[in-house]
CSV table of C-alpha atoms in Angstrom, one decimal:
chain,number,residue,atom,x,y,z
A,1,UNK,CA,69.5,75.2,81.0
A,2,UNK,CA,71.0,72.0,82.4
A,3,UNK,CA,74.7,71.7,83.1
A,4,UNK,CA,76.9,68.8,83.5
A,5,UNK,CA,79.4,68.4,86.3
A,6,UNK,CA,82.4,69.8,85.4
A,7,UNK,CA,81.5,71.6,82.5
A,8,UNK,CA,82.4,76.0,82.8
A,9,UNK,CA,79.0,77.6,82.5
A,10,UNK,CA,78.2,79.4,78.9
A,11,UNK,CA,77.0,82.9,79.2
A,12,UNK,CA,75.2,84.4,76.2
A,13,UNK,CA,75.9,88.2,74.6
A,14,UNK,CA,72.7,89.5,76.1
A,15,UNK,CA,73.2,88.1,79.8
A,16,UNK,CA,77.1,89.1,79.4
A,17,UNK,CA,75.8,92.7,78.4
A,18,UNK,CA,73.5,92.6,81.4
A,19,UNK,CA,76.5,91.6,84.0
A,20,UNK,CA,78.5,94.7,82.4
A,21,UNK,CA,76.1,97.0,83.3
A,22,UNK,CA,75.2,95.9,86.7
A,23,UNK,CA,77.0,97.7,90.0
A,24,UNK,CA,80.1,96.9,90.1
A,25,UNK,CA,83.1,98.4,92.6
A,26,UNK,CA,83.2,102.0,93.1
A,27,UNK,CA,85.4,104.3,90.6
A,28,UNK,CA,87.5,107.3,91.9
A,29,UNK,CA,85.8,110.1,91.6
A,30,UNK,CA,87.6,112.1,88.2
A,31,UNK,CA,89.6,115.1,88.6
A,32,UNK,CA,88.8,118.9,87.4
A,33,UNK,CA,91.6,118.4,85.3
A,34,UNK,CA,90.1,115.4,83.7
A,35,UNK,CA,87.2,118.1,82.5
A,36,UNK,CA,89.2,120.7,81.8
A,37,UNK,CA,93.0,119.7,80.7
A,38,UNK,CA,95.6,122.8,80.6
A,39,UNK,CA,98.6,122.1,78.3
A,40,UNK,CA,102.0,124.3,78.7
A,41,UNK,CA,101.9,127.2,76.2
A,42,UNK,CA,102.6,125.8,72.3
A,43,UNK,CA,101.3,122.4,73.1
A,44,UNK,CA,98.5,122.0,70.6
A,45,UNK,CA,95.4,122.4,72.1
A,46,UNK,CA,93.5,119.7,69.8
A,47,UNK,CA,95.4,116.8,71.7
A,48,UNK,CA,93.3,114.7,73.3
A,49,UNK,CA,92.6,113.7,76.7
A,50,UNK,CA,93.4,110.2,77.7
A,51,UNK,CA,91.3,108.7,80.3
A,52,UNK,CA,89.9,105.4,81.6
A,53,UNK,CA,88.7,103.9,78.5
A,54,UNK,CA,85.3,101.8,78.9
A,55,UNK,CA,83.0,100.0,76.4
A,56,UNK,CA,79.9,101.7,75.7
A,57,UNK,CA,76.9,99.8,77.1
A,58,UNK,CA,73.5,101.4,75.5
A,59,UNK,CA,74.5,100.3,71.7
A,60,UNK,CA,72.1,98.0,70.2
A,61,UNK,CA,72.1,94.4,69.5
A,62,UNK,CA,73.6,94.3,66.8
A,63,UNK,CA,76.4,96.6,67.5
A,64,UNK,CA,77.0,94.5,70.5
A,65,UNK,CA,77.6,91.0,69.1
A,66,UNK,CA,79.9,93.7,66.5
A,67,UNK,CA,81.9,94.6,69.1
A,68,UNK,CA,82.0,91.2,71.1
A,69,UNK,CA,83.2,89.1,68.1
A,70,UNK,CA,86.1,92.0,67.6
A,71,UNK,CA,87.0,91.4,71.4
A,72,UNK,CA,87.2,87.8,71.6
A,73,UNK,CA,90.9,88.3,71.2
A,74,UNK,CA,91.5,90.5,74.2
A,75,UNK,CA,89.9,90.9,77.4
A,76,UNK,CA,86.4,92.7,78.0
A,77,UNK,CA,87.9,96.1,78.9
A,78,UNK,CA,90.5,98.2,76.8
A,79,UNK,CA,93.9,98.5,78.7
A,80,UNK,CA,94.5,102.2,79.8
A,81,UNK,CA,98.0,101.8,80.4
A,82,UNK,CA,98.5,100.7,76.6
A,83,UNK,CA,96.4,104.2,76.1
A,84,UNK,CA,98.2,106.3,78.5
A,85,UNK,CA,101.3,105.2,77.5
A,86,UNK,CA,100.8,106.5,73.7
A,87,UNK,CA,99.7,109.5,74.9
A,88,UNK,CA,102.4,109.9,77.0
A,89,UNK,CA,104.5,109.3,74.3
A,90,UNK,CA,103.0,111.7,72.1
A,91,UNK,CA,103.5,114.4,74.8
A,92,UNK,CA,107.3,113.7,74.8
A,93,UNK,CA,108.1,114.2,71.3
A,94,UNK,CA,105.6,117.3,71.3
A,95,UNK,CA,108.4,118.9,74.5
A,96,UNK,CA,111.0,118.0,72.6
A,97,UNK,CA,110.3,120.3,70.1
A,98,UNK,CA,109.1,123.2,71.9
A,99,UNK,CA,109.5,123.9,75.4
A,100,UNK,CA,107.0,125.1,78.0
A,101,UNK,CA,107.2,129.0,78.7
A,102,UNK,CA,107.6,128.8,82.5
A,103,UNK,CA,105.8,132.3,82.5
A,104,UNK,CA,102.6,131.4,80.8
A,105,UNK,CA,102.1,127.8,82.4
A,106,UNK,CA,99.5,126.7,85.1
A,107,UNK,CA,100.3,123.5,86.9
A,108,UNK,CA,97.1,122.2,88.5
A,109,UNK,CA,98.8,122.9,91.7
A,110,UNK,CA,99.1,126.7,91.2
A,111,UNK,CA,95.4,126.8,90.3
A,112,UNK,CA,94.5,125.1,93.4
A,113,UNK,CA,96.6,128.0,95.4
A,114,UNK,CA,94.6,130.3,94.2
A,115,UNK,CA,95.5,133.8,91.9
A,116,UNK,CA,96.7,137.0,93.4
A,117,UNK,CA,95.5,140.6,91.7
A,118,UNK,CA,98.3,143.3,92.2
A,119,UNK,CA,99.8,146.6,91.1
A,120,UNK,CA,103.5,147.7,91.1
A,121,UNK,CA,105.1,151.1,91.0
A,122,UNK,CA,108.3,152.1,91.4
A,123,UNK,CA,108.2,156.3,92.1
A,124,UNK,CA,112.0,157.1,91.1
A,125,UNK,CA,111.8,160.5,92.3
A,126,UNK,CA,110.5,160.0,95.8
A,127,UNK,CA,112.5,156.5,95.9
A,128,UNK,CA,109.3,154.8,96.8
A,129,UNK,CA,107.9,151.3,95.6
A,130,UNK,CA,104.6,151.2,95.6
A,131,UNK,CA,102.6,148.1,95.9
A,132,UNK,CA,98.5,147.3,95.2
A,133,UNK,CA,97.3,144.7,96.4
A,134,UNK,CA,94.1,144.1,94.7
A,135,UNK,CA,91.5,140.9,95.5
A,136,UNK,CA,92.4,137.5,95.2
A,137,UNK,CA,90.1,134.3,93.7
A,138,UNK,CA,89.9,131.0,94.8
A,139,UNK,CA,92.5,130.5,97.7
A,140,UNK,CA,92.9,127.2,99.0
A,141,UNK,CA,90.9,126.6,102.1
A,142,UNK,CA,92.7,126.2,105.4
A,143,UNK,CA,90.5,126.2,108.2
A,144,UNK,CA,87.4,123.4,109.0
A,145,UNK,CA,85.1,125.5,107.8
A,146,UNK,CA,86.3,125.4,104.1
A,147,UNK,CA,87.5,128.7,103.9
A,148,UNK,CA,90.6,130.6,105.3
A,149,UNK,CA,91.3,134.2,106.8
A,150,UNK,CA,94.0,135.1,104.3
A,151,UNK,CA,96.0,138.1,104.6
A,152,UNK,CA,99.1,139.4,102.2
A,153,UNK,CA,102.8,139.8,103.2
A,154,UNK,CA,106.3,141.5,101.3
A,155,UNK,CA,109.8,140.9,101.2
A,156,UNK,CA,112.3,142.5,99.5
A,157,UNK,CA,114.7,139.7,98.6
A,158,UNK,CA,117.6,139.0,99.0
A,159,UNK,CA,118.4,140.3,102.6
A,160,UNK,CA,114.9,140.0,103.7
A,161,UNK,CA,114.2,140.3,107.4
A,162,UNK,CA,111.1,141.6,109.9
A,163,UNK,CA,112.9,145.3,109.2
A,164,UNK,CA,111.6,145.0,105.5
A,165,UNK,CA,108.2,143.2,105.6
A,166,UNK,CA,104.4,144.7,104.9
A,167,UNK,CA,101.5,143.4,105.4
A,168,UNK,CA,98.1,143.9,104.9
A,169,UNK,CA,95.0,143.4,107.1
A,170,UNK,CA,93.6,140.0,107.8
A,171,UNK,CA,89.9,139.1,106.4
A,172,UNK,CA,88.1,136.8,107.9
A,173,UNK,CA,86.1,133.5,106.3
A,174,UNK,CA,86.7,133.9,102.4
A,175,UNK,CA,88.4,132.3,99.5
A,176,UNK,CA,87.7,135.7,97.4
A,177,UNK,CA,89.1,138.3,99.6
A,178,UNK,CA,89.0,142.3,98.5
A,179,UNK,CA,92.4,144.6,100.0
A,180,UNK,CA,91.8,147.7,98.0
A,181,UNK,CA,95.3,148.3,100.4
A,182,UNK,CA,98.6,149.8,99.0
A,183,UNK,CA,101.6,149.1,101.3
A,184,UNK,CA,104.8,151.0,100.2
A,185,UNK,CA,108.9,150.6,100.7
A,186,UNK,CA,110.2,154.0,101.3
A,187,UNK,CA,114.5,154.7,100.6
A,188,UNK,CA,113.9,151.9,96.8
A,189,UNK,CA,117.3,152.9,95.2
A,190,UNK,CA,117.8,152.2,91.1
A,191,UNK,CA,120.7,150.3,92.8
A,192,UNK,CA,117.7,148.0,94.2
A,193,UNK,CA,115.6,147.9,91.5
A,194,UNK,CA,118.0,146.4,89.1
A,195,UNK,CA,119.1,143.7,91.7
A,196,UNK,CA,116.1,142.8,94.0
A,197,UNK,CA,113.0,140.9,94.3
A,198,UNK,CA,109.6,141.5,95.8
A,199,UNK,CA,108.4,138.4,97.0
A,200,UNK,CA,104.2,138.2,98.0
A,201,UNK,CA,102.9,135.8,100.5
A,202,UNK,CA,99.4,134.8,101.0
A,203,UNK,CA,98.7,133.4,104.6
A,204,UNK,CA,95.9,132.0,106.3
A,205,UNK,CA,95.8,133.6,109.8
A,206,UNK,CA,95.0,131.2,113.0
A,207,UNK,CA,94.2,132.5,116.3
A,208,UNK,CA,95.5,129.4,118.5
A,209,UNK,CA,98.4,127.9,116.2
A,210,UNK,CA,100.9,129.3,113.3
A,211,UNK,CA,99.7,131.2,110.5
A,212,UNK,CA,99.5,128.7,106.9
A,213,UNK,CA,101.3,129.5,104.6
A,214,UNK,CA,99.0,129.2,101.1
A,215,UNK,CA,101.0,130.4,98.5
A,216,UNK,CA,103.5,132.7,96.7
A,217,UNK,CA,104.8,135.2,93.9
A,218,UNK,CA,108.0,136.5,92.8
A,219,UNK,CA,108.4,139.7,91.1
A,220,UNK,CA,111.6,140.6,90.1
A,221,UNK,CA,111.8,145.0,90.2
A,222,UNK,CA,113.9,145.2,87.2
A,223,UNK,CA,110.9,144.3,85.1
A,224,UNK,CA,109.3,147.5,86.4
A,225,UNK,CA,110.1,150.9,84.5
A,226,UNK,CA,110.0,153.7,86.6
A,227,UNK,CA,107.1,156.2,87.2
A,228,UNK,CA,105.0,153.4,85.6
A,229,UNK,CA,102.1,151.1,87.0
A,230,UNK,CA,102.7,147.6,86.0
A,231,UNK,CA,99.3,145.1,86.7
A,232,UNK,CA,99.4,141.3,87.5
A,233,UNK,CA,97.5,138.4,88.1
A,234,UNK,CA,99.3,136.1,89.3
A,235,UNK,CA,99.0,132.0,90.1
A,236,UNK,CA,100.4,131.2,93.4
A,237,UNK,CA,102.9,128.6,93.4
A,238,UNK,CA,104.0,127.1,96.5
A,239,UNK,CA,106.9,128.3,99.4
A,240,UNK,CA,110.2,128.4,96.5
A,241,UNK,CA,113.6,128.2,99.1
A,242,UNK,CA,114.9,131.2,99.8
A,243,UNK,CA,119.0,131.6,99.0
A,244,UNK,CA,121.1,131.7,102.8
A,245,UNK,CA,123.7,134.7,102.6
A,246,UNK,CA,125.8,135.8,105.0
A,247,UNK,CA,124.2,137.4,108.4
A,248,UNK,CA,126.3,140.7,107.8
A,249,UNK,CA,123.8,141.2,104.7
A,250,UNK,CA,121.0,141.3,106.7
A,251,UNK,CA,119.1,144.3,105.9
A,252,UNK,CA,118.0,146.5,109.3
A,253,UNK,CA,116.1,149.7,107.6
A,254,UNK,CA,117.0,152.2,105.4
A,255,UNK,CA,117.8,155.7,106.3
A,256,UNK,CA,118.5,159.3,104.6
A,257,UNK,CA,121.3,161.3,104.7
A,258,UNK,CA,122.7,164.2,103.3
A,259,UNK,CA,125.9,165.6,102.8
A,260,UNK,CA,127.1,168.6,102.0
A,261,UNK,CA,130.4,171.0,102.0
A,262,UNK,CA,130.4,174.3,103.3
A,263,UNK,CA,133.1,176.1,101.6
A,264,UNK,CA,132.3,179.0,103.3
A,265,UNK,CA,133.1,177.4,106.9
A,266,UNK,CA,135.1,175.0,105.4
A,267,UNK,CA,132.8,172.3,107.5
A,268,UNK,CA,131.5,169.1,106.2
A,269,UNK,CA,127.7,169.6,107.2
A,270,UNK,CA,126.0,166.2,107.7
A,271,UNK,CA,122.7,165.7,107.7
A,272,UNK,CA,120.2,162.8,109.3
A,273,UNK,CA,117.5,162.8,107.6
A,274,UNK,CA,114.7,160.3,108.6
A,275,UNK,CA,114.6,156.3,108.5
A,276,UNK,CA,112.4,153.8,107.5
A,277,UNK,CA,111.7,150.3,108.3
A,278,UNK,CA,113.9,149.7,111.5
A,279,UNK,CA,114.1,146.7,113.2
A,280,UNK,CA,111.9,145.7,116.0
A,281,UNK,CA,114.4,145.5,118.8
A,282,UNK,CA,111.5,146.0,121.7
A,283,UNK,CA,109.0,143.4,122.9
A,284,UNK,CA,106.1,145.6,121.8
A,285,UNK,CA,107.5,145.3,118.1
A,286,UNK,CA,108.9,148.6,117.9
A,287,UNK,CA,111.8,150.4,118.5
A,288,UNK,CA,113.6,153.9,120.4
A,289,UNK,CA,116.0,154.8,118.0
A,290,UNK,CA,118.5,157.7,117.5
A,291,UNK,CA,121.4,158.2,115.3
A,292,UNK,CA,125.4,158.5,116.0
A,293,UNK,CA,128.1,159.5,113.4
A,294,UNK,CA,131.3,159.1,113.4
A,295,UNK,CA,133.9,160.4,110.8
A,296,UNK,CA,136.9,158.0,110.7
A,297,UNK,CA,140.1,158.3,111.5
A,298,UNK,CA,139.4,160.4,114.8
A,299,UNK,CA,142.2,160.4,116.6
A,300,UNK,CA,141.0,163.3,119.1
A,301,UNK,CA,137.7,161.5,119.3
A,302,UNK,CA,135.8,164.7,118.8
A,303,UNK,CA,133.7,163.7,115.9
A,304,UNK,CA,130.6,161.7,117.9
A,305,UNK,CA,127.2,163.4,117.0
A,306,UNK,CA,124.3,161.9,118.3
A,307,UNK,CA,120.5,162.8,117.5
A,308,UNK,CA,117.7,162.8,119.7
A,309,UNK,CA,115.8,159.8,120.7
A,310,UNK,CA,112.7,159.3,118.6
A,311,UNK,CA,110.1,156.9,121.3
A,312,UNK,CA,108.0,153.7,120.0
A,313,UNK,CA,108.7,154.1,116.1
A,314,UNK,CA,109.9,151.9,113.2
A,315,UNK,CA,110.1,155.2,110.9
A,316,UNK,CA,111.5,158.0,112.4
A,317,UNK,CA,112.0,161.8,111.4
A,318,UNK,CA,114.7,163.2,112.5
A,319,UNK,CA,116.1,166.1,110.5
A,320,UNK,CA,119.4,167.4,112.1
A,321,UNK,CA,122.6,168.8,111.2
A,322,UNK,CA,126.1,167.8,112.3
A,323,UNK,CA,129.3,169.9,111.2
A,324,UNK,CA,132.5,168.4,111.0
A,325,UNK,CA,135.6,171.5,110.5
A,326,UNK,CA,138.2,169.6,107.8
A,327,UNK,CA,139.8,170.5,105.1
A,328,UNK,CA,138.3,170.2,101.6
A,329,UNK,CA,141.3,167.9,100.6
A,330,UNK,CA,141.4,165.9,103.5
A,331,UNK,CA,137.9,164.4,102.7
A,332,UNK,CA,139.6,162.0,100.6
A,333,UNK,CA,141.1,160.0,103.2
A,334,UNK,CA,138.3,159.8,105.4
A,335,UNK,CA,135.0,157.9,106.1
A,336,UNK,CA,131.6,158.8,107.4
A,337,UNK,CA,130.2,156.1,110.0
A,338,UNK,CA,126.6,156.1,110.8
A,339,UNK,CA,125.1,153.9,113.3
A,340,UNK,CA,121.3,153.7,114.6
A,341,UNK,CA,121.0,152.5,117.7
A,342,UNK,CA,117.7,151.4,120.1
A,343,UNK,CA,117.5,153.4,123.3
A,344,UNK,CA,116.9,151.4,126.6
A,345,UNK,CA,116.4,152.0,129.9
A,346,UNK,CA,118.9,150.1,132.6
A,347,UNK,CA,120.7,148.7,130.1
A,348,UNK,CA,123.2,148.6,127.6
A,349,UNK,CA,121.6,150.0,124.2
A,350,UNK,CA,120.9,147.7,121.2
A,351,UNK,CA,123.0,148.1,118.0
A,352,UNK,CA,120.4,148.5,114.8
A,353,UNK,CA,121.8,149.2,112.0
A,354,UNK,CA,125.1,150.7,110.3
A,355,UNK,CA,126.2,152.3,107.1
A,356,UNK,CA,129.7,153.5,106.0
A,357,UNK,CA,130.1,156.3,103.4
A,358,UNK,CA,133.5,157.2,102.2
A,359,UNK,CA,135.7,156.1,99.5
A,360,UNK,CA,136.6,152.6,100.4
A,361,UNK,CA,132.5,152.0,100.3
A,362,UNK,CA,131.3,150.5,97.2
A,363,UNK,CA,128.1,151.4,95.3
A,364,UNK,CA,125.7,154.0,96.5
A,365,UNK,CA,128.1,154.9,99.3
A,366,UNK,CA,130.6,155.6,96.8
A,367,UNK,CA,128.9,157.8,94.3
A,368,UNK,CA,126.8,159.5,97.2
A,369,UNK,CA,130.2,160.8,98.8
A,370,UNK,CA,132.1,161.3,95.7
A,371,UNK,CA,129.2,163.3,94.4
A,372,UNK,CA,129.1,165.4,97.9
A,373,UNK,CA,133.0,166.0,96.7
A,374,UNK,CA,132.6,167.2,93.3
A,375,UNK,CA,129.3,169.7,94.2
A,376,UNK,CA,130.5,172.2,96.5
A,377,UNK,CA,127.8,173.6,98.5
A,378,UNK,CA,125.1,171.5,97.0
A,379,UNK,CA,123.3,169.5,99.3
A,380,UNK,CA,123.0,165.8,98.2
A,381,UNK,CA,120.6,163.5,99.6
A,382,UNK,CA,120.4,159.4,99.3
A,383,UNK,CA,118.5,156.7,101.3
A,384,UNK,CA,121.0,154.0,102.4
A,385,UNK,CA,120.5,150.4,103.6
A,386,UNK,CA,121.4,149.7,107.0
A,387,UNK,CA,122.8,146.6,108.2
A,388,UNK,CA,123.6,144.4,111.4
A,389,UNK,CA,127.3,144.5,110.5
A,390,UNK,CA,128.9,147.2,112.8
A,391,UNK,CA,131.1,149.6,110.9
A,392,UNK,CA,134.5,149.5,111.7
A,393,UNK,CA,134.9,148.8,115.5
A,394,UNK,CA,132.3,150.9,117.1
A,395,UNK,CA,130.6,150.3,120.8
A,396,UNK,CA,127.9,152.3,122.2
């Protein structure tokens, strides 16, 4: 075909076809989601999915010169803004009039966390929470090797701290690991079950730098009813911020006491029970403790008791008795200290933990010592949560 200077060249339907179809720059390569599209719970699952838009090339002839004649108005390719934007649109007025259940939704970023299998039970009469954790599918890798060493861990929130986390064991090179492991928080009060949360952690565990974090759930314990297993299976979402409280919160253990009153001897008869999840206060992650009462005011300073020191433990038994001489009446105006303290060798002794029972205490301390007042010779037992804020103005 000859072509005079000057003159744009004419291109026919069938060589324009034939330039459509020939390599042209290389597309991104589409997303799962672009297969498989997840909608928030009451969307209508019938909407479609807007993509790229492109002209289909293997028509016929006929079709073709069809389509070209109805695109000589517009360019060669449909706009997929115009199309996204409609959609878009139609997604908007869809929210408007229902939204999302938070509960029920999977954002393509939880999926690619992974999901979490677990079991939850709260045993009210041993004050015990105990918590399955099952397998987990499809973790996000972390190492080079495209996989991770993925292990779980707990917090009890708020107040959480090294005192009150589990873990489980580490396994090695999977995205699908199997636990099969329970880990359990011994002195759970109905006081913490209606205000605080277990929070589960999958990590990726690295030899040489920090452990990856890969993702998290929240379970709040009020949702459990006691003395009954509760399953989940969980997406995790990524690290949520945890709320700052004030460092006297922080929790350092829990430990049992009992009280009783001897009317008989006319002796309060207090009794140190065990603990449970101290606070590492050692290098080699553990601790020495022992126990010290007090019962406040003292003003002949008689009223130290001190247990025995229990070596290289984060969950001591101890099981001994202190008796205090006092009037039944006078109980009223006084208050029960208890300190547990880290034993050391050469040097001054480290402060763990401290509860106060008496009634200026709040809470379980209250009811635990008012109950000891209104049951006379009844032994009454309660696990309490130790804290780093020292009671009164004690010193080792």
């Amino acid at each position: 075909m000859t072509q005079r200077k000057g003159e744009k060249p004419t291109i026919s339907i069938q060589e324009h076809m034939a330039i459509d179809v020939c390599p042209g720059p290389i597309q991104p390569i589409k997303q799962i989601s672009d297969y498989f599209p997840r909608y928030p719970r009451g969307l209508p699952p019938a909407l479609p999915h807007v993509g790229p838009l492109r002209s289909a090339l293997s028509t016929s002839s006929a079709s073709a010169s069809t389509t070209a004649a109805a695109e000589s108005d517009r360019p060669n390719e449909d706009n997929p803004d115009r199309a996204l934007a409609g959609a878009s649109a139609s997604l908007q007025a869809t929210k408007k009039d229902e939204e999302p259940d938070v509960e029920g939704y999977d954002s393509d970023d939880s999926t690619t966390l992974g999901t979490l299998e677990f079991s939850l039970l709260y045993d009210q009469e041993n004050n015990a929470l105990h918590c399955t954790i099952n397998k987990a599918k499809g973790l996000k890798p972390m190492d080079h090797n495209g996989l991770s060493d993925p292990y779980v861990k707990l917090h009890l929130l708020p107040g959480a701290s090294k005192a009150n986390k589990l873990r489980t064991k580490t396994l090695h090179n999977t995205l699908n690991p199997v636990w099969n492991e329970t880990l359990t928080y011994y002195g759970i009060t109905d006081e913490d079950m209606v205000r605080k949360t277990l929070r589960i952690s999958v990590c990726d565990e690295d030899k040489f730098r920090h452990n990856e974090f890969i993702g998290e759930t929240r379970i709040p314990l009020k949702k459990l009813k006691p003395n009954q297993t509760k399953n989940f299976n969980n997406c995790l979402e990524k690290q949520l911020p945890v709320k700052t409280e004030d460092k006297s919160l922080e929790e350092r253990g829990r430990i049992m006491i009992s009280l009783k009153y001897n009317t008989q001897k006319s002796c309060l008869v207090v009794g140190i029970i065990r603990c449970a999840h101290l606070a590492a206060m050692d290098a080699n992650g553990f601790s020495d403790p022992y126990v010290k009462t007090y019962l406040k005011p003292d003003e002949n300073k008689k009223s130290k008791h001190k247990t025995a020191v229990k070596k290289k433990t984060l969950n001591p038994e101890f099981n001994e008795e202190f008796c205090y001489d006092i009037k039944y009446a006078d109980l009223t105006k006084k208050t029960l200290e208890v300190t547990v303290w880290d034993y050391d060798i050469g040097k001054s002794n480290d402060f763990i933990g401290g509860v106060s029972l008496g009634i200026n205490a709040n809470g379980e301390r209250l009811k635990h010592w008012f109950d000891c007042l209104k049951n006379k010779d009844k032994k009454i037992e309660r696990w309490h949560t130790l804290t780093n804020e020292l009671p009164g103005s004690l010193n080792d």
